[in-house]
mmCIF file of C-alpha atoms in Angstrom:
data_model
loop_
_atom_site.group_PDB
_atom_site.id
_atom_site.type_symbol
_atom_site.label_atom_id
_atom_site.label_comp_id
_atom_site.label_asym_id
_atom_site.label_seq_id
_atom_site.Cartn_x
_atom_site.Cartn_y
_atom_site.Cartn_z
ATOM 1 C CA MET D 1 100.371 107.219 98.128
ATOM 2 C CA ARG D 2 103.812 107.806 100.072
ATOM 3 C CA MET D 3 105.739 105.743 101.946
ATOM 4 C CA PRO D 4 104.025 105.112 105.356
ATOM 5 C CA GLU D 5 106.128 107.083 108.311
ATOM 6 C CA GLN D 6 108.386 104.700 110.305
ATOM 7 C CA LYS D 7 109.325 103.637 113.855
ATOM 8 C CA SER D 8 111.617 103.203 115.010
ATOM 9 C CA TYR D 9 112.318 99.367 115.411
ATOM 10 C CA VAL D 10 115.789 97.529 116.834
ATOM 11 C CA GLU D 11 115.977 94.088 115.073
ATOM 12 C CA PRO D 12 117.283 91.155 117.473
ATOM 13 C CA GLU D 13 120.865 89.680 116.295
ATOM 14 C CA ASP D 14 120.020 86.016 117.396
ATOM 15 C CA ARG D 15 118.624 84.182 114.170
ATOM 16 C CA ALA D 16 115.456 82.133 116.106
ATOM 17 C CA THR D 17 114.446 85.121 118.203
ATOM 18 C CA ARG D 18 114.315 87.654 115.402
ATOM 19 C CA VAL D 19 112.220 84.966 113.391
ATOM 20 C CA SER D 20 110.027 84.670 117.271
ATOM 21 C CA ASP D 21 109.755 88.073 116.658
ATOM 22 C CA LEU D 22 109.060 88.526 112.767
ATOM 23 C CA VAL D 23 105.580 85.329 113.897
ATOM 24 C CA LEU D 24 104.282 87.661 116.484
ATOM 25 C CA ARG D 25 104.996 90.935 114.870
ATOM 26 C CA TYR D 26 103.333 90.178 111.385
ATOM 27 C CA GLY D 27 101.067 87.283 112.546
ATOM 28 C CA VAL D 28 99.766 88.853 115.866
ATOM 29 C CA ILE D 29 100.631 92.273 116.097
ATOM 30 C CA LEU D 30 99.884 93.259 112.324
ATOM 31 C CA GLY D 31 97.922 90.308 111.722
ATOM 32 C CA ARG D 32 94.714 91.729 109.746
ATOM 33 C CA ARG D 33 95.869 93.719 106.642
ATOM 34 C CA PHE D 34 91.923 94.314 105.770
ATOM 35 C CA SER D 35 91.156 97.943 106.139
ATOM 36 C CA ARG D 36 93.016 100.484 104.128
ATOM 37 C CA GLY D 37 95.091 101.672 107.703
ATOM 38 C CA GLN D 38 96.041 97.704 108.752
ATOM 39 C CA LYS D 39 96.875 97.840 105.347
ATOM 40 C CA ARG D 40 99.415 101.186 105.769
ATOM 41 C CA ARG D 41 100.726 100.414 109.009
ATOM 42 C CA PHE D 42 101.329 96.972 107.776
ATOM 43 C CA LEU D 43 103.312 98.685 104.830
ATOM 44 C CA ALA D 44 105.549 100.738 107.407
ATOM 45 C CA ALA D 45 106.275 98.045 109.447
ATOM 46 C CA ALA D 46 107.321 96.038 106.354
ATOM 47 C CA ALA D 47 109.445 99.032 104.446
ATOM 48 C CA GLN D 48 111.428 98.964 107.883
ATOM 49 C CA GLN D 49 112.018 95.263 107.929
ATOM 50 C CA PHE D 50 113.302 95.293 104.003
ATOM 51 C CA GLU D 51 115.027 98.345 104.880
ATOM 52 C CA LEU D 52 116.930 97.241 107.727
ATOM 53 C CA CYS D 53 118.019 94.024 105.923
ATOM 54 C CA GLY D 54 119.320 96.330 103.214
ATOM 55 C CA PHE D 55 117.035 96.162 100.031
ATOM 56 C CA LYS D 56 115.451 99.089 99.896
ATOM 57 C CA ALA D 57 112.209 99.526 99.962
ATOM 58 C CA SER D 58 109.136 101.273 97.495
ATOM 59 C CA LEU D 59 105.554 101.669 96.333
ATOM 60 C CA GLU D 60 103.729 101.360 93.938
ATOM 61 C CA GLU D 61 99.976 102.590 93.766
ATOM 62 C CA ASP D 62 96.896 101.654 91.485
ATOM 63 C CA ARG D 63 93.276 102.337 91.257
ATOM 64 C CA CYS D 64 90.219 100.166 89.701
ATOM 65 C CA VAL D 65 86.655 99.179 90.360
ATOM 66 C CA VAL D 66 86.381 96.117 92.717
ATOM 67 C CA ARG D 67 83.297 93.952 92.300
ATOM 68 C CA LEU D 68 81.487 94.363 95.372
ATOM 69 C CA ALA D 69 83.691 96.975 96.440
ATOM 70 C CA GLY D 70 84.107 99.780 93.996
ATOM 71 C CA SER D 71 86.496 101.665 93.202
ATOM 72 C CA LYS D 72 89.926 100.986 95.677
ATOM 73 C CA ARG D 73 93.788 102.164 95.189
ATOM 74 C CA PHE D 74 96.096 99.371 95.111
ATOM 75 C CA HIS D 75 99.376 99.168 97.012
ATOM 76 C CA ASN D 76 102.545 96.755 96.198
ATOM 77 C CA LEU D 77 105.900 96.676 98.224
ATOM 78 C CA TYR D 78 109.335 96.060 96.189
ATOM 79 C CA ALA D 79 112.305 95.737 97.846
ATOM 80 C CA GLY D 80 115.543 95.344 95.827
ATOM 81 C CA ASP D 81 116.181 96.194 92.496
ATOM 82 C CA LEU D 82 113.847 94.404 90.432
ATOM 83 C CA SER D 83 115.670 95.237 87.119
ATOM 84 C CA ARG D 84 118.905 93.459 88.503
ATOM 85 C CA ALA D 85 118.165 90.513 90.483
ATOM 86 C CA ARG D 86 117.359 86.800 89.208
ATOM 87 C CA ALA D 87 114.619 86.401 91.279
ATOM 88 C CA VAL D 88 111.798 88.130 92.485
ATOM 89 C CA PHE D 89 110.179 86.055 95.230
ATOM 90 C CA VAL D 90 106.373 87.437 95.831
ATOM 91 C CA THR D 91 103.454 86.836 98.144
ATOM 92 C CA TYR D 92 100.254 88.668 98.815
ATOM 93 C CA TYR D 93 100.105 90.640 102.149
ATOM 94 C CA ASP D 94 96.324 91.477 102.909
ATOM 95 C CA THR D 95 94.242 89.349 104.502
ATOM 96 C CA PRO D 96 90.899 87.496 103.653
ATOM 97 C CA VAL D 97 86.569 88.052 104.158
ATOM 98 C CA LYS D 98 85.573 85.936 107.082
ATOM 99 C CA ALA D 99 84.474 82.746 105.336
ATOM 100 C CA PHE D 100 80.527 81.333 106.207
ATOM 101 C CA GLY D 101 80.183 77.557 106.381
ATOM 102 C CA ARG D 102 82.933 74.847 106.217
ATOM 103 C CA ARG D 103 85.047 74.967 102.723
ATOM 104 C CA PRO D 104 88.681 73.931 102.252
ATOM 105 C CA VAL D 105 91.300 76.673 101.511
ATOM 106 C CA ARG D 106 93.715 75.832 98.899
ATOM 107 C CA ALA D 107 97.095 77.415 97.905
ATOM 108 C CA PHE D 108 97.432 80.084 94.738
ATOM 109 C CA ASP D 109 93.648 80.382 95.307
ATOM 110 C CA THR D 110 92.218 83.847 95.951
ATOM 111 C CA ASN D 111 89.808 81.594 98.413
ATOM 112 C CA PHE D 112 87.062 84.643 98.042
ATOM 113 C CA ARG D 113 83.276 84.170 97.349
ATOM 114 C CA PRO D 114 80.566 86.517 96.357
ATOM 115 C CA THR D 115 78.488 85.185 99.099
ATOM 116 C CA ASP D 116 80.514 85.392 101.874
ATOM 117 C CA ALA D 117 80.725 89.619 101.191
ATOM 118 C CA TRP D 118 76.916 89.116 100.431
ATOM 119 C CA VAL D 119 76.443 87.492 104.300
ATOM 120 C CA SER D 120 78.380 89.870 105.832
ATOM 121 C CA MET D 121 76.837 93.175 103.704
ATOM 122 C CA ALA D 122 73.533 91.595 105.217
ATOM 123 C CA GLY D 123 74.440 91.634 108.763
ATOM 124 C CA LEU D 124 75.863 94.625 108.218
ATOM 125 C CA ALA D 125 72.562 96.326 106.647
ATOM 126 C CA ALA D 126 70.427 94.738 109.940
ATOM 127 C CA SER D 127 72.719 96.375 112.152
ATOM 128 C CA VAL D 128 71.923 99.744 110.274
ATOM 129 C CA LEU D 129 68.787 98.959 110.034
ATOM 130 C CA LEU D 130 68.604 98.422 113.924
ATOM 131 C CA ALA D 131 69.909 101.516 115.119
ATOM 132 C CA VAL D 132 67.648 104.192 113.016
ATOM 133 C CA ALA D 133 65.224 102.336 114.612
ATOM 134 C CA PHE D 134 66.503 102.529 118.033
ATOM 135 C CA LEU D 135 67.592 106.025 117.371
ATOM 136 C CA ALA D 136 63.391 106.857 115.622
ATOM 137 C CA LEU D 137 61.460 104.923 118.224
ATOM 138 C CA LEU D 138 63.789 106.081 120.961
ATOM 139 C CA VAL D 139 66.233 108.501 121.360
ATOM 140 C CA TRP D 140 64.517 110.493 118.861
ATOM 141 C CA PRO D 141 61.219 110.958 121.314
ATOM 142 C CA ARG D 142 63.485 112.271 123.763
ATOM 143 C CA ILE D 143 65.805 114.595 122.050
ATOM 144 C CA ALA D 144 62.534 116.609 120.854
ATOM 145 C CA VAL D 145 61.524 116.787 124.885
ATOM 146 C CA GLU D 146 64.529 116.992 126.762
ATOM 147 C CA GLY D 147 66.513 119.079 123.399
ATOM 148 C CA ALA D 148 70.248 118.126 121.920
ATOM 149 C CA PHE D 149 72.320 118.908 124.882
ATOM 150 C CA SER D 150 71.286 116.734 126.870
ATOM 151 C CA VAL D 151 72.477 112.672 127.113
ATOM 152 C CA TRP D 152 69.785 112.057 124.770
ATOM 153 C CA GLY D 153 71.874 114.288 122.401
ATOM 154 C CA LEU D 154 74.795 112.271 123.644
ATOM 155 C CA LEU D 155 73.493 108.973 123.089
ATOM 156 C CA PHE D 156 72.485 110.208 119.780
ATOM 157 C CA LEU D 157 75.726 111.231 118.262
ATOM 158 C CA ALA D 158 77.384 108.628 119.570
ATOM 159 C CA VAL D 159 75.281 105.780 117.945
ATOM 160 C CA CYS D 160 75.242 107.692 114.506
ATOM 161 C CA VAL D 161 79.612 107.782 114.982
ATOM 162 C CA ALA D 162 79.278 104.182 115.791
ATOM 163 C CA VAL D 163 77.324 103.328 112.821
ATOM 164 C CA LEU D 164 80.087 105.110 110.463
ATOM 165 C CA ALA D 165 82.789 103.571 111.552
ATOM 166 C CA LEU D 166 81.214 100.081 111.015
ATOM 167 C CA VAL D 167 79.995 101.202 107.942
ATOM 168 C CA THR D 168 83.783 102.087 106.896
ATOM 169 C CA THR D 169 84.851 98.926 108.139
ATOM 170 C CA CYS D 170 82.777 96.128 107.494
ATOM 171 C CA ARG D 171 81.448 97.662 103.972
ATOM 172 C CA GLU D 172 83.373 94.990 101.834
ATOM 173 C CA GLY D 173 83.079 92.189 104.413
ATOM 174 C CA VAL D 174 83.775 90.984 108.100
ATOM 175 C CA ALA D 175 87.544 90.550 107.898
ATOM 176 C CA GLU D 176 89.185 87.065 108.684
ATOM 177 C CA ARG D 177 90.593 87.113 112.600
ATOM 178 C CA GLU D 178 92.984 83.857 112.183
ATOM 179 C CA ASN D 179 95.754 84.900 109.587
ATOM 180 C CA LEU D 180 98.651 83.377 111.136
ATOM 181 C CA VAL D 181 99.249 80.846 108.457
ATOM 182 C CA ARG D 182 97.558 82.569 105.407
ATOM 183 C CA ASN D 183 99.184 83.819 105.054
ATOM 184 C CA SER D 184 101.329 86.049 107.673
ATOM 185 C CA SER D 185 103.779 82.631 107.566
ATOM 186 C CA SER D 186 105.113 83.364 104.360
ATOM 187 C CA LEU D 187 105.423 87.006 105.067
ATOM 188 C CA ALA D 188 107.855 85.879 108.113
ATOM 189 C CA VAL D 189 109.842 83.549 106.063
ATOM 190 C CA LEU D 190 109.747 86.160 103.030
ATOM 191 C CA PHE D 191 111.276 88.823 106.095
ATOM 192 C CA ASP D 192 114.014 86.012 107.095
ATOM 193 C CA LEU D 193 114.933 85.237 103.835
ATOM 194 C CA ALA D 194 115.645 88.971 103.477
ATOM 195 C CA ARG D 195 118.103 88.324 106.144
ATOM 196 C CA GLU D 196 119.981 85.524 105.257
ATOM 197 C CA ALA D 197 120.323 86.268 101.618
ATOM 198 C CA GLN D 198 121.904 89.744 102.982
ATOM 199 C CA ALA D 199 124.075 87.646 104.731
ATOM 200 C CA ALA D 200 125.277 85.364 101.949
ATOM 201 C CA GLY D 201 126.474 87.844 99.794
ATOM 202 C CA LEU D 202 122.743 87.542 97.487
ATOM 203 C CA ALA D 203 121.319 90.992 97.921
ATOM 204 C CA ASP D 204 121.657 92.100 94.385
ATOM 205 C CA ARG D 205 120.765 88.589 92.844
ATOM 206 C CA VAL D 206 117.323 88.853 95.047
ATOM 207 C CA ALA D 207 114.022 91.087 94.930
ATOM 208 C CA PHE D 208 111.231 90.831 96.910
ATOM 209 C CA ALA D 209 107.243 92.197 95.979
ATOM 210 C CA LEU D 210 104.441 92.334 98.668
ATOM 211 C CA VAL D 211 101.067 92.050 96.192
ATOM 212 C CA ASP D 212 98.316 93.640 97.096
ATOM 213 C CA GLU D 213 94.411 92.279 96.734
ATOM 214 C CA GLY D 214 95.713 88.632 96.736
ATOM 215 C CA CYS D 215 92.623 87.501 98.556
ATOM 216 C CA ARG D 216 90.140 88.942 96.181
ATOM 217 C CA SER D 217 90.793 90.700 92.669
ATOM 218 C CA GLU D 218 94.449 89.423 92.452
ATOM 219 C CA ARG D 219 95.270 93.041 90.914
ATOM 220 C CA GLY D 220 98.401 93.495 93.011
ATOM 221 C CA LEU D 221 99.676 90.381 90.152
ATOM 222 C CA GLU D 222 98.624 92.221 87.790
ATOM 223 C CA MET D 223 100.350 95.219 88.347
ATOM 224 C CA LEU D 224 103.691 92.678 89.103
ATOM 225 C CA ARG D 225 103.734 91.267 85.906
ATOM 226 C CA SER D 226 103.468 95.064 84.442
ATOM 227 C CA ARG D 227 106.116 96.199 85.965
ATOM 228 C CA LEU D 228 108.131 93.589 85.258
ATOM 229 C CA GLY D 229 107.779 92.579 81.689
ATOM 230 C CA ARG D 230 108.599 89.870 79.310
ATOM 231 C CA ARG D 231 111.854 89.436 80.016
ATOM 232 C CA GLY D 232 112.078 90.240 83.750
ATOM 233 C CA PRO D 233 113.856 88.002 86.976
ATOM 234 C CA LYS D 234 112.409 84.639 86.994
ATOM 235 C CA ARG D 235 109.293 85.190 90.072
ATOM 236 C CA VAL D 236 109.273 82.820 92.939
ATOM 237 C CA TYR D 237 105.366 82.882 94.061
ATOM 238 C CA VAL D 238 104.763 81.750 97.770
ATOM 239 C CA ASP D 239 102.062 80.822 99.209
ATOM 240 C CA SER D 240 100.758 79.406 103.239
ATOM 241 C CA LEU D 241 104.039 78.778 104.120
ATOM 242 C CA GLY D 242 103.472 77.542 107.640
ATOM 243 C CA SER D 243 100.705 75.076 106.459
ATOM 244 C CA ASP D 244 101.726 71.492 107.743
ATOM 245 C CA GLY D 245 103.852 69.457 105.539
ATOM 246 C CA ARG D 246 106.894 69.238 103.433
ATOM 247 C CA LEU D 247 107.172 72.294 100.888
ATOM 248 C CA VAL D 248 105.913 71.826 97.274
ATOM 249 C CA CYS D 249 107.151 73.211 94.605
ATOM 250 C CA LEU D 250 105.223 73.672 90.775
ATOM 251 C CA THR D 251 107.516 74.732 88.089
ATOM 252 C CA ASN D 252 109.195 72.911 85.153
ATOM 253 C CA LEU D 253 112.687 74.563 85.611
ATOM 254 C CA ARG D 254 115.380 72.959 87.629
ATOM 255 C CA THR D 255 115.554 72.845 90.981
ATOM 256 C CA PRO D 256 118.477 72.968 93.634
ATOM 257 C CA ALA D 257 119.927 69.067 94.335
ATOM 258 C CA SER D 258 119.751 69.603 97.831
ATOM 259 C CA TRP D 259 116.103 70.054 97.238
ATOM 260 C CA LYS D 260 116.181 65.960 96.245
ATOM 261 C CA GLY D 261 114.026 64.138 98.443
ATOM 262 C CA GLY D 262 112.839 67.028 100.895
ATOM 263 C CA VAL D 263 110.783 69.247 98.652
ATOM 264 C CA ASP D 264 108.287 67.655 96.158
ATOM 265 C CA VAL D 265 108.759 68.719 92.862
ATOM 266 C CA ARG D 266 105.207 68.997 90.414
ATOM 267 C CA ALA D 267 104.826 70.862 87.286
ATOM 268 C CA LEU D 268 103.486 73.657 86.524
ATOM 269 C CA SER D 269 100.773 74.355 84.083
ATOM 270 C CA ALA D 270 101.618 76.920 81.148
ATOM 271 C CA PRO D 271 98.201 79.288 82.571
ATOM 272 C CA ASP D 272 99.902 79.137 86.136
ATOM 273 C CA ARG D 273 103.162 79.925 84.845
ATOM 274 C CA LYS D 274 102.015 83.145 83.370
ATOM 275 C CA ARG D 275 99.659 84.202 86.147
ATOM 276 C CA PHE D 276 101.923 83.658 89.595
ATOM 277 C CA GLY D 277 105.263 83.391 88.235
ATOM 278 C CA ASP D 278 108.292 79.845 87.097
ATOM 279 C CA TYR D 279 108.180 78.769 90.370
ATOM 280 C CA LEU D 280 105.522 78.238 92.922
ATOM 281 C CA VAL D 281 106.431 77.493 96.235
ATOM 282 C CA CYS D 282 103.731 75.979 99.290
ATOM 283 C CA ALA D 283 103.065 73.350 101.617
ATOM 284 C CA ALA D 284 100.910 69.960 101.700
ATOM 285 C CA SER D 285 100.894 66.094 102.516
ATOM 286 C CA ASP D 286 102.341 64.152 100.079
ATOM 287 C CA ALA D 287 99.009 62.334 98.920
ATOM 288 C CA ASP D 288 97.100 66.394 98.046
ATOM 289 C CA GLU D 289 96.639 66.959 95.166
ATOM 290 C CA GLU D 290 94.345 70.035 95.953
ATOM 291 C CA LEU D 291 97.341 71.976 97.752
ATOM 292 C CA THR D 292 94.896 71.914 100.984
ATOM 293 C CA VAL D 293 96.159 74.813 103.587
ATOM 294 C CA ASN D 294 95.577 73.889 107.252
ATOM 295 C CA ARG D 295 95.165 76.491 109.173
ATOM 296 C CA ALA D 296 94.965 74.728 112.048
ATOM 297 C CA SER D 297 99.211 74.427 111.863
ATOM 298 C CA GLU D 298 101.271 75.357 114.190
ATOM 299 C CA VAL D 299 103.772 78.241 112.385
ATOM 300 C CA SER D 300 107.004 77.605 114.450
ATOM 301 C CA VAL D 301 110.818 79.385 115.085
ATOM 302 C CA GLU D 302 112.233 75.947 113.287
ATOM 303 C CA ARG D 303 109.273 75.395 110.631
ATOM 304 C CA VAL D 304 109.856 79.358 109.183
ATOM 305 C CA MET D 305 114.139 78.708 109.449
ATOM 306 C CA ALA D 306 113.644 75.535 107.166
ATOM 307 C CA ARG D 307 111.333 77.269 105.100
ATOM 308 C CA SER D 308 113.486 80.170 104.817
ATOM 309 C CA ASP D 309 116.826 78.324 103.605
ATOM 310 C CA ALA D 310 115.423 75.646 101.225
ATOM 311 C CA LEU D 311 113.930 78.797 98.995
ATOM 312 C CA LEU D 312 118.085 80.658 100.590
ATOM 313 C CA GLU D 313 119.397 77.192 98.616
ATOM 314 C CA LEU D 314 116.784 77.954 94.951
ATOM 315 C CA ALA D 315 117.869 81.836 94.853
ATOM 316 C CA GLU D 316 122.026 80.638 94.914
ATOM 317 C CA SER D 317 120.188 78.055 91.653
ATOM 318 C CA LEU D 318 119.224 80.793 90.001
#
């Protein structure tokens, strides 16, 4: 896949206005990144966003078979020089399948359950059967009488096109609509961080990776690990930074002195370090050991800027 064609975009000069625009653009306008077309439009916008900050963007493509989805192509977007950077800030850009039933959503977890996909597929199959029954029992007999070049023929064609579009769009499940906290808020933070890092003269010390399939198979993370190798830069993986609570960082490495009292630093397990990176950053309440994401949180401009500033302090300390 080539880098998608980019449309002209003028970034606001005022930081608060710029961040507000980021939240609107990636949380609402490009808030769903589930289908191939939605992801393609996002990648075009994201590549331009990084290049406006002075970070050259590139795509990596891979293909493999995913359970309940078949063979799929995956695309990671990298910005900056991964070979020279001291830290690469990572998050996933895809959005999840709709979850049926109430259950908590946790940071650093795909939160994917096969039952959600099965329920979606059952609904899709029922819709297709109803459409087939409608065509066979009502439309086709009328076509036999009045001919294909009639209103009934046009109706038959319209229903077929609608069913094909439904199957193409929902074959992997029904897309979740509300994705502002998980994980558009993290994207807004990283885009603002790119601008602030460039202004602080850190453009050659940091890089960015937006990985695919973070809500399902985590194939994008595997691609990134293979790309970086064992001696790559420190990986800072962020998730749902717009959630309520203060910042939580899981790590066994040193953290900025300015974080003392403001960021809850906890130990990072060896499996999670291998899977995600050296620093795992999210937002949660002090008593929450499960790192539950509050998807109803208000993602304010001030919150995005404050969390971008905290990550900038981490970048400066590495």
